[in-house]
Amino acid sequence: MESLGETIRKRREDKELPLRTVAAYLDIDQAILSKIERGQRNANREQVIKLARFFNINETDLLVSWLSDKLVYEVRNEDMALKALQVAEEKVKYQKIKKL
Amino acid sequence: MESLGETIRKRREDKELPLRTVAAYLDIDQAILSKIERGQRNANREQVIKLARFFNINETDLLVSWLSDKLVYEVRNEDMALKALQVAEEKVKYQKIKKL
DNA sequence: TTCTGTTTTGAATGATTTTGTCAAAAATAC
DNA sequence: GTATTTTTGACAAAATCATTCAAAACAGAA
């Protein structure tokens, strides 16, 4: 199960592109892209969408990867991480029903 | 599936206690507690632990409720909320294995 | 080794978000 | 009506997060 950072680094290295090139496309400093690839910084939604376009990745898939990274980050170091995620799932499912 | 706020409001109303009393125990302004109960503010870990003690709720259960609220909040307004939570689960499970 | 290009790091700065305080307004009870 | 409780919003302080930049670290080639 790959993080967004791992995914785009692989893609970039496959194409043998320097950070500079991709960073320019995203209109961000290459230092930021370096950090995003290594999970030290979070991308924002706009950047994820641009990355999907740049690397021809399904946008929704990449957004899910990005969102799930954020969730994992939120429960890092928590003993009940898994339990919390499961309960959150239930809550979201329940909300959906309520909305109908 | 109850939020932490709903849980503690119910408990407080059962005991017919004003916000003031519980807020004093937590050492916070009653305005904050009012917002926590209505989900407008996030409690912090320390407050959740104190709340569990105050209302005689299992601490872990309340922490899971709190954490899952935060997760739900993180994916509010997201179409792929559920998918992201499921992927996050997988990632957490996978991390666990890696750590062994 | 030196040269060249790439990547990483961290300090400094700015921007944004969060947090708490307070008092007034609104709601509720008496 | 008054008294009490709850909610709201403005504001300030604190904390967090994002960005820039330059220097350091790294990798490969000559």
Coordinates of C-alpha atoms (C1' of nucleotides) in Angstrom, one line a residue:
Chain A
M1 CA 0.0 0.0 0.0
E2 CA 1.8 3.1 -1.3
S3 CA 1.7 6.6 -0.1
L4 CA 1.1 9.4 -2.6
G5 CA 4.7 10.5 -2.2
E6 CA 6.0 7.1 -3.1
T7 CA 3.8 6.9 -6.1
I8 CA 4.8 10.1 -7.6
R9 CA 8.5 9.6 -6.9
K10 CA 8.4 6.3 -8.7
R11 CA 6.7 7.8 -11.6
R12 CA 9.1 10.7 -11.8
E13 CA 12.1 8.4 -11.6
D14 CA 10.6 6.2 -14.3
K15 CA 10.5 9.2 -16.5
E16 CA 13.9 10.3 -15.3
L17 CA 12.7 13.8 -14.6
P18 CA 14.3 16.1 -12.0
L19 CA 12.2 17.5 -9.2
R20 CA 12.7 20.8 -11.0
T21 CA 10.6 19.8 -13.9
V22 CA 7.6 18.5 -12.0
A23 CA 7.9 21.3 -9.5
A24 CA 7.7 23.9 -12.3
Y25 CA 4.6 22.2 -13.6
L26 CA 3.0 22.4 -10.2
D27 CA 4.3 25.9 -9.8
I28 CA 6.0 25.2 -6.5
D29 CA 9.6 25.2 -5.2
Q30 CA 11.4 22.0 -5.8
A31 CA 12.2 21.7 -2.1
I32 CA 8.5 21.4 -1.4
L33 CA 8.1 18.7 -3.9
S34 CA 11.0 16.9 -2.4
K35 CA 9.3 17.0 0.9
I36 CA 6.0 15.9 -0.5
E37 CA 7.6 12.9 -2.1
R38 CA 9.2 11.9 1.2
G39 CA 6.0 12.5 3.2
Q40 CA 7.5 15.4 5.1
R41 CA 4.9 17.8 3.8
N42 CA 1.3 17.5 2.7
A43 CA 0.3 18.3 -0.8
N44 CA -2.9 20.3 -1.2
R45 CA -5.8 19.3 -3.3
E46 CA -4.8 21.4 -6.3
Q47 CA -1.3 19.9 -6.3
V48 CA -2.7 16.4 -6.2
I49 CA -4.9 17.1 -9.2
K50 CA -2.1 18.6 -11.1
L51 CA 0.1 15.6 -10.3
A52 CA -2.6 13.2 -11.5
R53 CA -2.7 15.1 -14.8
F54 CA 1.0 15.3 -15.1
F55 CA 1.6 11.6 -14.5
N56 CA -1.6 10.4 -16.2
I57 CA -2.9 8.9 -13.0
N58 CA -6.6 8.6 -12.3
E59 CA -7.4 11.7 -10.4
T60 CA -9.8 10.1 -8.0
D61 CA -7.4 7.3 -7.2
L62 CA -4.7 9.8 -6.4
L63 CA -7.0 11.9 -4.3
V64 CA -8.0 8.8 -2.3
S65 CA -4.3 8.1 -1.8
W66 CA -3.8 11.6 -0.6
L67 CA -6.8 11.7 1.7
S68 CA -5.9 8.4 3.2
D69 CA -2.4 9.5 3.9
K70 CA -3.8 12.4 5.8
L71 CA -6.0 10.1 7.8
V72 CA -3.1 7.8 8.6
Y73 CA -1.1 10.8 9.7
E74 CA -3.9 11.9 12.0
V75 CA -3.8 8.6 13.9
R76 CA -0.1 7.9 13.9
N77 CA 1.2 6.9 17.3
E78 CA -2.3 6.0 18.4
D79 CA -2.9 2.6 19.9
M80 CA -6.5 2.6 18.8
A81 CA -5.8 3.9 15.3
L82 CA -7.4 0.9 13.6
K83 CA -10.4 1.0 15.9
A84 CA -10.9 4.7 15.4
L85 CA -10.8 4.3 11.6
Q86 CA -13.4 1.6 11.8
V87 CA -15.7 3.7 14.0
A88 CA -15.2 6.6 11.7
E89 CA -16.3 4.4 8.8
E90 CA -19.4 3.5 10.7
K91 CA -20.1 7.1 11.4
V92 CA -19.7 8.1 7.8
K93 CA -21.9 5.3 6.6
Y94 CA -24.5 6.3 9.1
Q95 CA -24.4 9.9 8.1
K96 CA -25.0 8.9 4.5
I97 CA -28.1 7.1 5.4
K98 CA -29.4 10.1 7.4
K99 CA -28.9 12.3 4.4
L100 CA -31.2 10.3 2.2
Chain B
M1 CA -23.3 6.1 16.3
E2 CA -22.8 9.0 18.7
S3 CA -20.2 11.7 18.7
L4 CA -18.2 12.5 21.8
G5 CA -20.1 15.8 22.1
E6 CA -23.5 14.0 22.0
T7 CA -22.3 11.5 24.6
I8 CA -21.1 14.0 27.1
R9 CA -24.1 16.3 26.7
K10 CA -26.4 13.4 27.4
R11 CA -24.4 12.5 30.5
R12 CA -24.4 16.0 31.7
E13 CA -28.1 16.5 31.2
D14 CA -28.8 13.2 32.9
K15 CA -27.0 14.6 36.0
E16 CA -28.6 18.0 35.5
L17 CA -25.3 19.8 35.7
P18 CA -24.7 23.1 34.1
L19 CA -21.9 23.6 31.6
R20 CA -20.2 25.6 34.3
T21 CA -19.6 22.7 36.6
V22 CA -18.1 20.4 34.0
A23 CA -16.1 23.2 32.5
A24 CA -14.7 24.0 35.9
Y25 CA -13.6 20.4 36.3
L26 CA -11.9 20.5 32.9
D27 CA -10.5 23.9 33.7
I28 CA -11.8 25.5 30.6
D29 CA -14.3 28.2 29.7
Q30 CA -17.9 27.1 29.6
A31 CA -18.1 28.5 26.1
I32 CA -15.6 26.0 24.9
L33 CA -17.4 23.1 26.5
S34 CA -20.6 24.3 24.9
K35 CA -18.8 24.2 21.5
I36 CA -17.3 20.8 22.2
E37 CA -20.7 19.4 23.0
R38 CA -22.1 20.7 19.8
G39 CA -19.1 19.6 17.7
Q40 CA -18.0 23.1 16.9
R41 CA -14.7 22.7 18.7
N42 CA -12.4 19.8 19.2
A43 CA -11.5 18.6 22.6
N44 CA -7.9 17.8 23.2
R45 CA -6.7 14.5 24.6
E46 CA -6.3 15.8 28.1
Q47 CA -9.9 17.0 28.1
V48 CA -11.2 13.7 26.8
I49 CA -9.4 11.9 29.6
K50 CA -10.8 14.2 32.2
L51 CA -14.3 13.8 30.7
A52 CA -14.1 10.1 30.9
R53 CA -13.1 10.3 34.5
F54 CA -15.8 12.8 35.3
F55 CA -18.6 10.8 33.7
N56 CA -17.2 7.4 34.5
I57 CA -16.9 6.4 30.9
N58 CA -14.3 3.9 29.8
E59 CA -11.3 6.1 28.8
T60 CA -10.4 4.1 25.7
D61 CA -13.9 4.1 24.4
L62 CA -14.1 7.9 24.7
L63 CA -10.8 8.3 23.1
V64 CA -11.9 6.2 20.2
S65 CA -15.0 8.3 19.9
W66 CA -12.9 11.4 19.9
L67 CA -10.4 10.2 17.4
S68 CA -13.0 9.0 15.1
D69 CA -14.8 12.3 15.3
K70 CA -11.6 13.9 14.1
L71 CA -11.3 11.5 11.2
V72 CA -14.9 12.1 10.2
Y73 CA -14.3 15.8 10.3
E74 CA -11.2 15.4 8.1
V75 CA -13.2 13.8 5.3
R76 CA -16.3 15.8 5.6
N77 CA -17.5 17.0 2.2
E78 CA -15.4 14.5 0.5
D79 CA -17.1 12.2 -2.1
M80 CA -14.5 9.5 -1.5
A81 CA -14.6 9.7 2.3
L82 CA -15.5 6.1 2.8
K83 CA -13.0 4.9 0.3
A84 CA -10.3 7.0 1.9
L85 CA -11.1 5.6 5.3
Q86 CA -10.9 2.1 4.0
V87 CA -7.6 2.7 2.3
A88 CA -6.3 4.3 5.4
E89 CA -7.3 1.2 7.3
E90 CA -5.3 -0.9 4.9
K91 CA -2.3 1.3 5.3
V92 CA -2.4 1.1 9.0
K93 CA -2.8 -2.6 9.0
Y94 CA 0.1 -2.9 6.6
Q95 CA 2.3 -0.6 8.8
K96 CA 1.6 -2.8 11.7
I97 CA 2.9 -5.9 9.9
K98 CA 6.0 -4.0 8.8
K99 CA 6.8 -3.1 12.4
L100 CA 6.8 -6.7 13.5
Chain C
dT1 C1' 39.7 14.6 -7.6
dT2 C1' 36.9 18.2 -9.7
dC3 C1' 32.9 19.6 -12.3
dT4 C1' 27.9 19.4 -12.9
dG5 C1' 23.5 18.6 -11.9
dT6 C1' 20.2 17.0 -8.4
dT7 C1' 18.3 16.5 -4.0
dT8 C1' 17.9 17.5 0.9
dT9 C1' 18.1 20.3 4.9
dG10 C1' 17.1 23.9 7.9
dA11 C1' 16.6 28.7 9.2
dA12 C1' 13.8 32.6 8.4
dT13 C1' 9.5 34.5 7.2
dG14 C1' 4.5 34.6 6.4
dA15 C1' 0.1 32.8 6.4
dT16 C1' -3.3 30.2 8.3
dT17 C1' -5.5 27.7 11.9
dT18 C1' -6.4 26.9 16.4
dT19 C1' -7.3 28.2 21.1
dG20 C1' -9.0 30.7 24.8
dT21 C1' -11.3 34.9 26.9
dC22 C1' -14.9 37.8 27.3
dA23 C1' -19.2 40.0 27.2
dA24 C1' -23.5 40.4 25.0
dA25 C1' -27.5 38.0 23.1
dA26 C1' -30.5 34.3 23.2
dA27 C1' -32.8 30.7 25.3
dT28 C1' -34.7 28.4 29.3
dA29 C1' -36.5 28.0 33.8
dC30 C1' -38.7 29.9 37.8
Chain D
dG1 C1' -41.1 39.9 35.2
dT2 C1' -36.0 38.0 37.2
dA3 C1' -32.5 34.5 37.4
dT4 C1' -29.9 31.1 35.3
dT5 C1' -28.0 28.7 31.6
dT6 C1' -26.4 28.4 27.0
dT7 C1' -24.9 30.2 22.6
dT8 C1' -22.7 33.4 19.8
dG9 C1' -19.2 36.2 17.9
dA10 C1' -15.3 39.5 18.2
dC11 C1' -10.9 39.6 19.5
dA12 C1' -6.1 38.4 20.8
dA13 C1' -2.5 35.1 21.7
dA14 C1' -0.5 30.9 20.6
dA15 C1' 0.5 27.3 17.8
dT16 C1' 0.8 25.1 13.5
dC17 C1' 1.7 24.9 8.8
dA18 C1' 3.4 26.5 4.2
dT19 C1' 6.9 28.7 1.5
dT20 C1' 11.3 30.6 0.2
dC21 C1' 16.0 30.6 -0.1
dA22 C1' 20.6 29.3 0.2
dA23 C1' 23.8 26.2 1.6
dA24 C1' 25.0 21.4 2.3
dA25 C1' 24.9 16.7 0.8
dC26 C1' 24.9 13.5 -2.7
dA27 C1' 25.6 11.1 -7.3
dG28 C1' 27.7 10.4 -11.5
dA29 C1' 31.0 11.6 -15.2
dA30 C1' 35.2 13.1 -16.8

